[in-house]
Protein backbone atom coordinates (compact mmCIF):
# COMPACT_ATOMS: atom_id res chain seq x y z
CA UNK A 1 0.00 0.00 0.00
CA UNK A 2 1.39 3.37 -1.08
CA UNK A 3 0.03 6.77 -0.14
CA UNK A 4 0.95 10.32 -1.06
CA UNK A 5 0.28 12.71 1.81
CA UNK A 6 0.23 16.42 1.05
CA UNK A 7 0.59 19.37 3.38
CA UNK A 8 1.34 23.08 3.31
CA UNK A 9 -1.70 24.50 1.61
CA UNK A 10 -3.51 27.49 2.99
CA UNK A 11 -4.37 31.13 2.57
CA UNK A 12 -1.72 33.65 1.56
CA UNK A 13 -1.74 37.24 0.34
CA UNK A 14 -0.73 38.15 -3.19
CA UNK A 15 3.02 38.44 -3.42
CA UNK A 16 3.51 35.99 -0.61
CA UNK A 17 5.03 32.54 -0.54
CA UNK A 18 3.97 29.05 0.37
CA UNK A 19 5.67 25.66 0.38
CA UNK A 20 3.81 22.47 -0.39
CA UNK A 21 5.03 19.03 0.62
CA UNK A 22 4.16 15.59 -0.66
CA UNK A 23 5.41 12.62 1.31
CA UNK A 24 5.18 9.05 0.07
CA UNK A 25 4.58 6.28 2.56
CA UNK A 26 4.14 2.53 2.38
CA UNK A 27 6.10 -0.14 0.58
CA UNK A 28 7.58 0.48 -2.82
CA UNK A 29 10.81 -0.06 -4.66
CA UNK A 30 11.39 3.54 -5.72
CA UNK A 31 9.80 6.81 -6.75
CA UNK A 32 10.37 7.88 -10.30
CA UNK A 33 9.10 11.07 -11.94
CA UNK A 34 7.02 13.23 -9.63
CA UNK A 35 5.07 16.38 -10.25
CA UNK A 36 2.53 18.93 -9.16
CA UNK A 37 -0.77 19.65 -10.86
CA UNK A 38 -3.48 22.13 -9.96
CA UNK A 39 -7.16 22.55 -10.63
CA UNK A 40 -9.19 25.71 -10.17
CA UNK A 41 -12.99 25.57 -9.85
CA UNK A 42 -14.61 25.00 -13.23
CA UNK A 43 -11.29 24.38 -14.96
CA UNK A 44 -9.37 21.30 -16.03
CA UNK A 45 -6.45 20.02 -14.05
CA UNK A 46 -3.23 21.48 -15.40
CA UNK A 47 0.44 20.66 -15.16
CA UNK A 48 2.52 22.85 -12.86
CA UNK A 49 5.96 21.30 -12.46
CA UNK A 50 7.74 17.97 -12.53
CA UNK A 51 11.00 16.50 -11.33
CA UNK A 52 12.74 13.25 -12.17
CA UNK A 53 14.42 11.00 -9.68
CA UNK A 54 17.72 12.51 -10.81
CA UNK A 55 16.56 16.07 -10.21
CA UNK A 56 15.73 17.25 -13.72
CA UNK A 57 12.90 19.79 -13.54
CA UNK A 58 10.23 21.07 -15.86
CA UNK A 59 7.79 23.94 -15.33
CA UNK A 60 4.65 25.29 -16.86
CA UNK A 61 5.26 28.69 -18.45
CA UNK A 62 2.83 30.31 -16.03
CA UNK A 63 4.98 29.47 -13.01
CA UNK A 64 8.51 29.69 -14.39
CA UNK A 65 10.67 31.94 -12.27
CA UNK A 66 8.21 31.86 -9.38
CA UNK A 67 7.88 28.20 -8.38
CA UNK A 68 10.64 25.75 -7.55
CA UNK A 69 10.12 22.01 -7.41
CA UNK A 70 12.49 19.84 -5.42
CA UNK A 71 12.67 16.45 -3.78
CA UNK A 72 14.38 14.68 -0.93
CA UNK A 73 14.80 11.11 -2.08
CA UNK A 74 15.90 9.87 1.34
CA UNK A 75 12.72 11.27 2.86
CA UNK A 76 10.55 10.22 -0.09
CA UNK A 77 9.24 13.75 -0.17
CA UNK A 78 8.65 16.29 -2.92
CA UNK A 79 8.25 20.01 -2.41
CA UNK A 80 6.88 22.97 -4.31
CA UNK A 81 8.19 26.34 -3.21
CA UNK A 82 5.78 28.97 -4.49
CA UNK A 83 6.91 32.59 -4.48
CA UNK A 84 5.30 35.80 -5.69
CA UNK A 85 1.90 34.19 -5.62
CA UNK A 86 -1.01 35.84 -7.38
CA UNK A 87 -4.76 35.13 -7.32
CA UNK A 88 -4.40 33.14 -10.54
CA UNK A 89 -2.50 30.54 -8.54
CA UNK A 90 -5.58 29.79 -6.45
CA UNK A 91 -6.41 26.13 -6.96
CA UNK A 92 -6.33 22.70 -5.44
CA UNK A 93 -2.80 21.41 -5.86
CA UNK A 94 -2.26 17.70 -6.40
CA UNK A 95 0.85 15.61 -5.96
CA UNK A 96 1.58 13.03 -8.63
CA UNK A 97 4.19 10.30 -8.54
CA UNK A 98 5.18 7.37 -10.67
CA UNK A 99 5.86 4.54 -8.27
CA UNK A 100 7.94 1.48 -8.96
CA UNK A 101 6.35 -1.27 -6.90
CA UNK A 102 8.29 -4.06 -5.27
CA UNK A 103 7.19 -6.18 -8.22
CA UNK A 104 8.99 -3.63 -10.46
CA UNK A 105 5.75 -2.57 -12.08
CA UNK A 106 5.37 1.19 -12.53
CA UNK A 107 2.10 2.97 -11.86
CA UNK A 108 0.90 6.51 -11.18
CA UNK A 109 -0.31 7.74 -7.81
CA UNK A 110 -2.13 10.92 -6.79
CA UNK A 111 -2.33 12.76 -3.53
CA UNK A 112 -5.59 13.95 -2.03
CA UNK A 113 -5.03 17.57 -3.00
CA UNK A 114 -4.39 20.64 -0.89
CA UNK A 115 -6.13 23.98 -1.25
CA UNK A 116 -4.06 27.07 -2.03
CA UNK A 117 -5.90 30.37 -1.88
CA UNK A 118 -4.22 33.64 -2.81
CA UNK A 119 -6.01 36.79 -1.78
CA UNK A 120 -5.64 40.13 -3.55
Coordinates of N, CA, C and O in Angstrom, one line a residue:
X1 N 0.8 -1.2 0.0 CA 0.0 0.0 0.0 C 0.9 1.2 0.0 O 1.8 1.4 0.8
X2 N 0.6 2.1 -1.0 CA 1.4 3.4 -1.1 C 0.4 4.5 -1.0 O -0.7 4.5 -1.6
X3 N 0.8 5.6 -0.2 CA 0.0 6.8 -0.1 C 0.9 8.0 -0.4 O 2.1 8.0 0.0
X4 N 0.3 9.0 -0.9 CA 0.9 10.3 -1.1 C 0.2 11.3 -0.2 O -1.0 11.5 -0.4
X5 N 0.9 11.8 0.8 CA 0.3 12.7 1.8 C 0.8 14.1 1.6 O 2.0 14.4 1.7
X6 N -0.1 15.0 1.3 CA 0.2 16.4 1.0 C 0.0 17.3 2.3 O -0.9 17.0 3.1
X7 N 0.7 18.4 2.3 CA 0.6 19.4 3.4 C 1.1 20.7 2.9 O 1.8 20.8 1.9
X8 N 0.8 21.8 3.6 CA 1.3 23.1 3.3 C 0.4 24.0 2.6 O 0.7 25.2 2.5
X9 N -0.8 23.6 2.2 CA -1.7 24.5 1.6 C -2.3 25.5 2.6 O -2.2 25.3 3.8
X10 N -2.9 26.5 2.1 CA -3.5 27.5 3.0 C -3.8 28.8 2.3 O -3.8 28.9 1.0
X11 N -4.0 29.8 3.1 CA -4.4 31.1 2.6 C -3.2 32.0 2.7 O -2.5 32.1 3.7
X12 N -2.9 32.7 1.6 CA -1.7 33.7 1.6 C -2.1 34.9 0.7 O -2.9 34.8 -0.2
X13 N -1.5 36.0 1.1 CA -1.7 37.2 0.3 C -0.9 37.3 -1.0 O 0.1 36.6 -1.1
X14 N -1.4 38.0 -1.9 CA -0.7 38.2 -3.2 C 0.7 38.7 -2.9 O 0.9 39.6 -2.1
X15 N 1.6 38.1 -3.6 CA 3.0 38.4 -3.4 C 3.7 37.6 -2.4 O 5.0 37.6 -2.3
X16 N 3.0 36.8 -1.7 CA 3.5 36.0 -0.6 C 4.0 34.7 -1.1 O 4.0 34.4 -2.3
X17 N 4.4 33.8 -0.2 CA 5.0 32.5 -0.5 C 4.4 31.4 0.3 O 3.8 31.6 1.3
X18 N 4.5 30.2 -0.3 CA 4.0 29.0 0.4 C 4.8 27.9 -0.1 O 5.2 27.8 -1.3
X19 N 5.0 26.9 0.8 CA 5.7 25.7 0.4 C 4.8 24.5 0.6 O 4.3 24.2 1.7
X20 N 4.6 23.7 -0.5 CA 3.8 22.5 -0.4 C 4.7 21.3 -0.3 O 5.8 21.3 -0.8
X21 N 4.3 20.3 0.5 CA 5.0 19.0 0.6 C 4.2 17.8 0.2 O 3.0 17.9 0.4
X22 N 4.8 16.8 -0.3 CA 4.2 15.6 -0.7 C 5.1 14.4 -0.2 O 6.1 14.3 -0.8
X23 N 4.6 13.7 0.8 CA 5.4 12.6 1.3 C 4.8 11.3 0.9 O 3.6 11.1 1.1
X24 N 5.6 10.4 0.4 CA 5.2 9.1 0.1 C 5.4 8.1 1.2 O 6.5 8.2 1.9
X25 N 4.4 7.3 1.5 CA 4.6 6.3 2.6 C 4.1 4.9 2.0 O 3.4 4.8 1.0
X26 N 4.5 3.9 2.8 CA 4.1 2.5 2.4 C 5.3 1.8 1.8 O 6.5 2.2 1.9
X27 N 5.0 0.7 1.2 CA 6.1 -0.1 0.6 C 6.2 0.0 -0.9 O 5.2 -0.1 -1.6
X28 N 7.3 0.3 -1.4 CA 7.6 0.5 -2.8 C 9.1 0.4 -3.1 O 9.9 0.5 -2.2
X29 N 9.4 0.1 -4.3 CA 10.8 -0.1 -4.7 C 11.5 1.3 -4.8 O 12.6 1.5 -4.3
X30 N 10.8 2.2 -5.5 CA 11.4 3.5 -5.7 C 10.3 4.5 -6.2 O 9.2 4.1 -6.7
X31 N 10.6 5.8 -6.1 CA 9.8 6.8 -6.7 C 10.5 7.3 -8.0 O 11.7 7.7 -7.9
X32 N 9.8 7.4 -9.1 CA 10.4 7.9 -10.3 C 10.0 9.3 -10.5 O 10.1 10.1 -9.6
X33 N 9.5 9.7 -11.7 CA 9.1 11.1 -11.9 C 8.0 11.5 -11.0 O 7.0 10.7 -10.8
X34 N 8.1 12.7 -10.5 CA 7.0 13.2 -9.6 C 6.6 14.6 -10.2 O 7.4 15.2 -10.9
X35 N 5.5 15.1 -9.8 CA 5.1 16.4 -10.3 C 3.9 17.0 -9.5 O 3.3 16.3 -8.7
X36 N 3.6 18.2 -9.7 CA 2.5 18.9 -9.2 C 1.6 19.4 -10.3 O 2.0 19.8 -11.3
X37 N 0.3 19.2 -10.0 CA -0.8 19.7 -10.9 C -1.7 20.5 -10.0 O -1.8 20.4 -8.8
X38 N -2.5 21.3 -10.7 CA -3.5 22.1 -10.0 C -4.8 22.2 -10.7 O -4.8 22.1 -12.0
X39 N -5.8 22.5 -10.0 CA -7.2 22.5 -10.6 C -8.0 23.6 -9.9 O -8.2 23.5 -8.7
X40 N -8.3 24.7 -10.7 CA -9.2 25.7 -10.2 C -10.6 25.3 -10.4 O -10.9 24.5 -11.3
X41 N -11.6 25.9 -9.7 CA -13.0 25.6 -9.9 C -13.4 25.8 -11.3 O -13.2 26.9 -11.9
X42 N -14.1 24.9 -11.9 CA -14.6 25.0 -13.2 C -13.6 24.8 -14.3 O -13.9 25.0 -15.5
X43 N -12.3 24.5 -14.0 CA -11.3 24.4 -15.0 C -10.7 23.0 -14.9 O -10.8 22.2 -13.9
X44 N -10.0 22.6 -16.0 CA -9.4 21.3 -16.0 C -8.1 21.3 -15.2 O -7.5 22.4 -15.0
X45 N -7.7 20.1 -14.8 CA -6.5 20.0 -14.0 C -5.3 20.3 -15.0 O -5.3 19.8 -16.1
X46 N -4.3 21.1 -14.5 CA -3.2 21.5 -15.4 C -1.9 21.2 -14.8 O -1.7 21.1 -13.5
X47 N -0.9 20.9 -15.6 CA 0.4 20.7 -15.2 C 1.1 21.9 -14.6 O 0.9 23.0 -15.1
X48 N 1.8 21.7 -13.5 CA 2.5 22.8 -12.9 C 4.0 22.7 -13.0 O 4.7 23.5 -13.5
X49 N 4.5 21.5 -12.5 CA 6.0 21.3 -12.5 C 6.2 19.8 -12.3 O 5.4 19.1 -11.7
X50 N 7.4 19.4 -12.7 CA 7.7 18.0 -12.5 C 9.2 17.9 -12.2 O 10.0 18.8 -12.5
X51 N 9.6 16.7 -11.7 CA 11.0 16.5 -11.3 C 11.3 15.0 -11.4 O 10.5 14.2 -10.9
X52 N 12.4 14.7 -12.1 CA 12.7 13.3 -12.2 C 13.5 12.8 -10.9 O 13.8 13.6 -10.1
X53 N 13.7 11.5 -10.8 CA 14.4 11.0 -9.7 C 15.8 11.5 -9.6 O 16.4 11.6 -8.5
X54 N 16.4 11.9 -10.8 CA 17.7 12.5 -10.8 C 17.8 14.0 -10.6 O 18.9 14.6 -10.5
X55 N 16.6 14.7 -10.5 CA 16.6 16.1 -10.2 C 16.3 17.0 -11.4 O 16.3 18.2 -11.2
X56 N 16.1 16.4 -12.6 CA 15.7 17.3 -13.7 C 14.3 17.8 -13.6 O 13.4 17.1 -13.3
X57 N 14.2 19.1 -13.8 CA 12.9 19.8 -13.5 C 12.3 20.3 -14.8 O 13.0 20.6 -15.8
X58 N 11.0 20.5 -14.8 CA 10.2 21.1 -15.9 C 9.1 21.9 -15.3 O 8.5 21.5 -14.3
X59 N 8.8 23.0 -15.9 CA 7.8 23.9 -15.3 C 6.8 24.4 -16.4 O 7.2 24.6 -17.6
X60 N 5.6 24.6 -16.0 CA 4.7 25.3 -16.9 C 5.1 26.7 -17.0 O 5.7 27.3 -16.1
X61 N 4.8 27.3 -18.2 CA 5.3 28.7 -18.4 C 4.7 29.7 -17.4 O 5.3 30.7 -17.1
X62 N 3.5 29.4 -16.9 CA 2.8 30.3 -16.0 C 3.5 30.4 -14.7 O 3.2 31.4 -13.9
X63 N 4.3 29.5 -14.3 CA 5.0 29.5 -13.0 C 6.5 29.6 -13.1 O 7.1 29.7 -12.0
X64 N 7.1 29.6 -14.3 CA 8.5 29.7 -14.4 C 9.0 31.0 -13.7 O 8.5 32.0 -13.9
X65 N 10.1 30.8 -13.0 CA 10.7 31.9 -12.3 C 10.0 32.2 -10.9 O 10.6 33.0 -10.2
X66 N 8.9 31.6 -10.6 CA 8.2 31.9 -9.4 C 8.2 30.6 -8.5 O 8.2 30.7 -7.3
X67 N 8.0 29.5 -9.1 CA 7.9 28.2 -8.4 C 9.2 27.4 -8.5 O 9.8 27.4 -9.6
X68 N 9.5 26.6 -7.5 CA 10.6 25.7 -7.6 C 10.2 24.4 -7.0 O 9.8 24.3 -5.9
X69 N 10.4 23.4 -7.8 CA 10.1 22.0 -7.4 C 11.4 21.3 -7.0 O 12.5 21.6 -7.5
X70 N 11.3 20.5 -5.9 CA 12.5 19.8 -5.4 C 12.0 18.5 -4.8 O 10.8 18.3 -4.6
X71 N 13.0 17.7 -4.4 CA 12.7 16.4 -3.8 C 13.8 16.0 -2.9 O 15.0 16.3 -3.1
X72 N 13.4 15.3 -1.9 CA 14.4 14.7 -0.9 C 14.2 13.2 -1.1 O 13.2 12.6 -0.5
X73 N 15.0 12.5 -1.8 CA 14.8 11.1 -2.1 C 14.9 10.3 -0.8 O 14.2 9.3 -0.7
X74 N 15.8 10.6 0.1 CA 15.9 9.9 1.3 C 14.6 9.9 2.2 O 14.3 9.0 2.8
X75 N 14.0 11.1 2.1 CA 12.7 11.3 2.9 C 11.5 10.9 2.1 O 10.4 11.0 2.6
X76 N 11.7 10.5 0.8 CA 10.6 10.2 -0.1 C 9.5 11.4 -0.1 O 8.3 11.1 -0.1
X77 N 10.1 12.6 -0.2 CA 9.2 13.7 -0.2 C 9.6 14.7 -1.3 O 10.7 14.9 -1.6
X78 N 8.5 15.3 -1.9 CA 8.7 16.3 -2.9 C 8.1 17.6 -2.4 O 7.1 17.6 -1.6
X79 N 8.7 18.7 -2.9 CA 8.3 20.0 -2.4 C 7.9 20.9 -3.6 O 8.4 20.7 -4.7
X80 N 7.1 21.9 -3.3 CA 6.9 23.0 -4.3 C 7.0 24.3 -3.6 O 6.1 24.6 -2.8
X81 N 8.0 25.0 -3.8 CA 8.2 26.3 -3.2 C 7.5 27.3 -4.2 O 8.0 27.5 -5.3
X82 N 6.5 28.0 -3.7 CA 5.8 29.0 -4.5 C 6.0 30.4 -4.0 O 5.7 30.7 -2.8
X83 N 6.6 31.2 -4.8 CA 6.9 32.6 -4.5 C 6.1 33.5 -5.4 O 5.7 33.2 -6.5
X84 N 6.0 34.8 -4.9 CA 5.3 35.8 -5.7 C 3.9 35.3 -6.2 O 3.6 35.4 -7.4
X85 N 3.2 34.7 -5.3 CA 1.9 34.2 -5.6 C 0.9 35.3 -6.0 O 1.0 36.4 -5.5
X86 N 0.0 34.9 -6.9 CA -1.0 35.8 -7.4 C -2.3 35.1 -7.3 O -2.4 33.9 -7.3
X87 N -3.5 35.8 -7.4 CA -4.8 35.1 -7.3 C -5.0 34.1 -8.4 O -5.7 33.1 -8.2
X88 N -4.3 34.2 -9.5 CA -4.4 33.1 -10.5 C -3.8 31.8 -10.1 O -4.1 30.8 -10.8
X89 N -3.1 31.8 -9.1 CA -2.5 30.5 -8.5 C -3.5 29.8 -7.6 O -3.2 28.7 -7.2
X90 N -4.6 30.4 -7.3 CA -5.6 29.8 -6.4 C -6.1 28.5 -7.1 O -6.6 28.6 -8.2
X91 N -6.0 27.4 -6.4 CA -6.4 26.1 -7.0 C -6.2 25.1 -5.9 O -5.6 25.3 -4.9
X92 N -6.7 23.9 -6.2 CA -6.3 22.7 -5.4 C -5.1 22.1 -6.1 O -5.1 21.9 -7.3
X93 N -4.1 21.9 -5.3 CA -2.8 21.4 -5.9 C -2.7 19.9 -5.5 O -2.9 19.5 -4.4
X94 N -2.3 19.1 -6.5 CA -2.3 17.7 -6.4 C -0.8 17.2 -6.6 O -0.2 17.6 -7.6
X95 N -0.4 16.3 -5.8 CA 0.9 15.6 -6.0 C 0.7 14.4 -6.8 O -0.3 13.6 -6.7
X96 N 1.6 14.2 -7.8 CA 1.6 13.0 -8.6 C 2.9 12.4 -8.6 O 4.0 13.0 -8.5
X97 N 2.9 11.0 -8.5 CA 4.2 10.3 -8.5 C 4.0 9.0 -9.3 O 3.0 8.4 -9.3
X98 N 5.1 8.7 -10.0 CA 5.2 7.4 -10.7 C 6.0 6.5 -9.7 O 7.1 6.7 -9.5
X99 N 5.3 5.4 -9.3 CA 5.9 4.5 -8.3 C 6.3 3.2 -8.9 O 5.5 2.6 -9.7
X100 N 7.5 2.8 -8.6 CA 7.9 1.5 -9.0 C 7.6 0.6 -7.8 O 8.2 0.7 -6.7
X101 N 6.7 -0.4 -8.0 CA 6.4 -1.3 -6.9 C 7.5 -2.3 -6.7 O 8.4 -2.4 -7.4
X102 N 7.3 -3.0 -5.6 CA 8.3 -4.1 -5.3 C 8.3 -5.1 -6.4 O 9.4 -5.7 -6.6
X103 N 7.2 -5.3 -7.1 CA 7.2 -6.2 -8.2 C 7.9 -5.6 -9.5 O 8.0 -6.3 -10.5
X104 N 8.3 -4.4 -9.4 CA 9.0 -3.6 -10.5 C 8.0 -3.1 -11.5 O 8.5 -2.5 -12.5
X105 N 6.7 -3.2 -11.3 CA 5.7 -2.6 -12.1 C 5.7 -1.1 -11.7 O 5.9 -0.7 -10.6
X106 N 5.4 -0.2 -12.7 CA 5.4 1.2 -12.5 C 3.9 1.7 -12.7 O 3.3 1.3 -13.7
X107 N 3.5 2.5 -11.8 CA 2.1 3.0 -11.9 C 2.0 4.4 -11.3 O 2.8 4.7 -10.4
X108 N 1.0 5.2 -11.7 CA 0.9 6.5 -11.2 C 0.1 6.5 -9.9 O -0.8 5.7 -9.7
X109 N 0.4 7.5 -9.0 CA -0.3 7.7 -7.8 C -0.6 9.2 -7.7 O 0.2 10.1 -8.2
X110 N -1.7 9.5 -7.0 CA -2.1 10.9 -6.8 C -2.3 11.2 -5.3 O -2.8 10.3 -4.6
X111 N -2.0 12.3 -4.9 CA -2.3 12.8 -3.5 C -3.8 13.2 -3.5 O -4.5 13.2 -4.4
X112 N -4.2 13.6 -2.3 CA -5.6 14.0 -2.0 C -5.9 15.4 -2.4 O -7.1 15.8 -2.6
X113 N -4.9 16.2 -2.7 CA -5.0 17.6 -3.0 C -5.0 18.5 -1.8 O -5.5 18.1 -0.7
X114 N -4.4 19.6 -2.0 CA -4.4 20.6 -0.9 C -4.8 22.0 -1.5 O -4.3 22.4 -2.5
X115 N -5.6 22.7 -0.8 CA -6.1 24.0 -1.2 C -5.1 25.1 -1.0 O -4.6 25.3 0.1
X116 N -4.9 25.9 -2.1 CA -4.1 27.1 -2.0 C -4.9 28.2 -2.5 O -5.5 28.2 -3.6
X117 N -5.1 29.2 -1.6 CA -5.9 30.4 -1.9 C -5.0 31.6 -1.7 O -4.4 31.8 -0.7
X118 N -5.0 32.4 -2.8 CA -4.2 33.6 -2.8 C -5.2 34.8 -2.9 O -5.9 35.0 -3.8
X119 N -5.1 35.6 -1.9 CA -6.0 36.8 -1.8 C -5.3 38.0 -2.4 O -4.1 38.1 -2.4
X120 N -6.2 38.9 -2.9 CA -5.6 40.1 -3.6 C -5.8 41.3 -2.6 O -5.3 42.4 -2.9

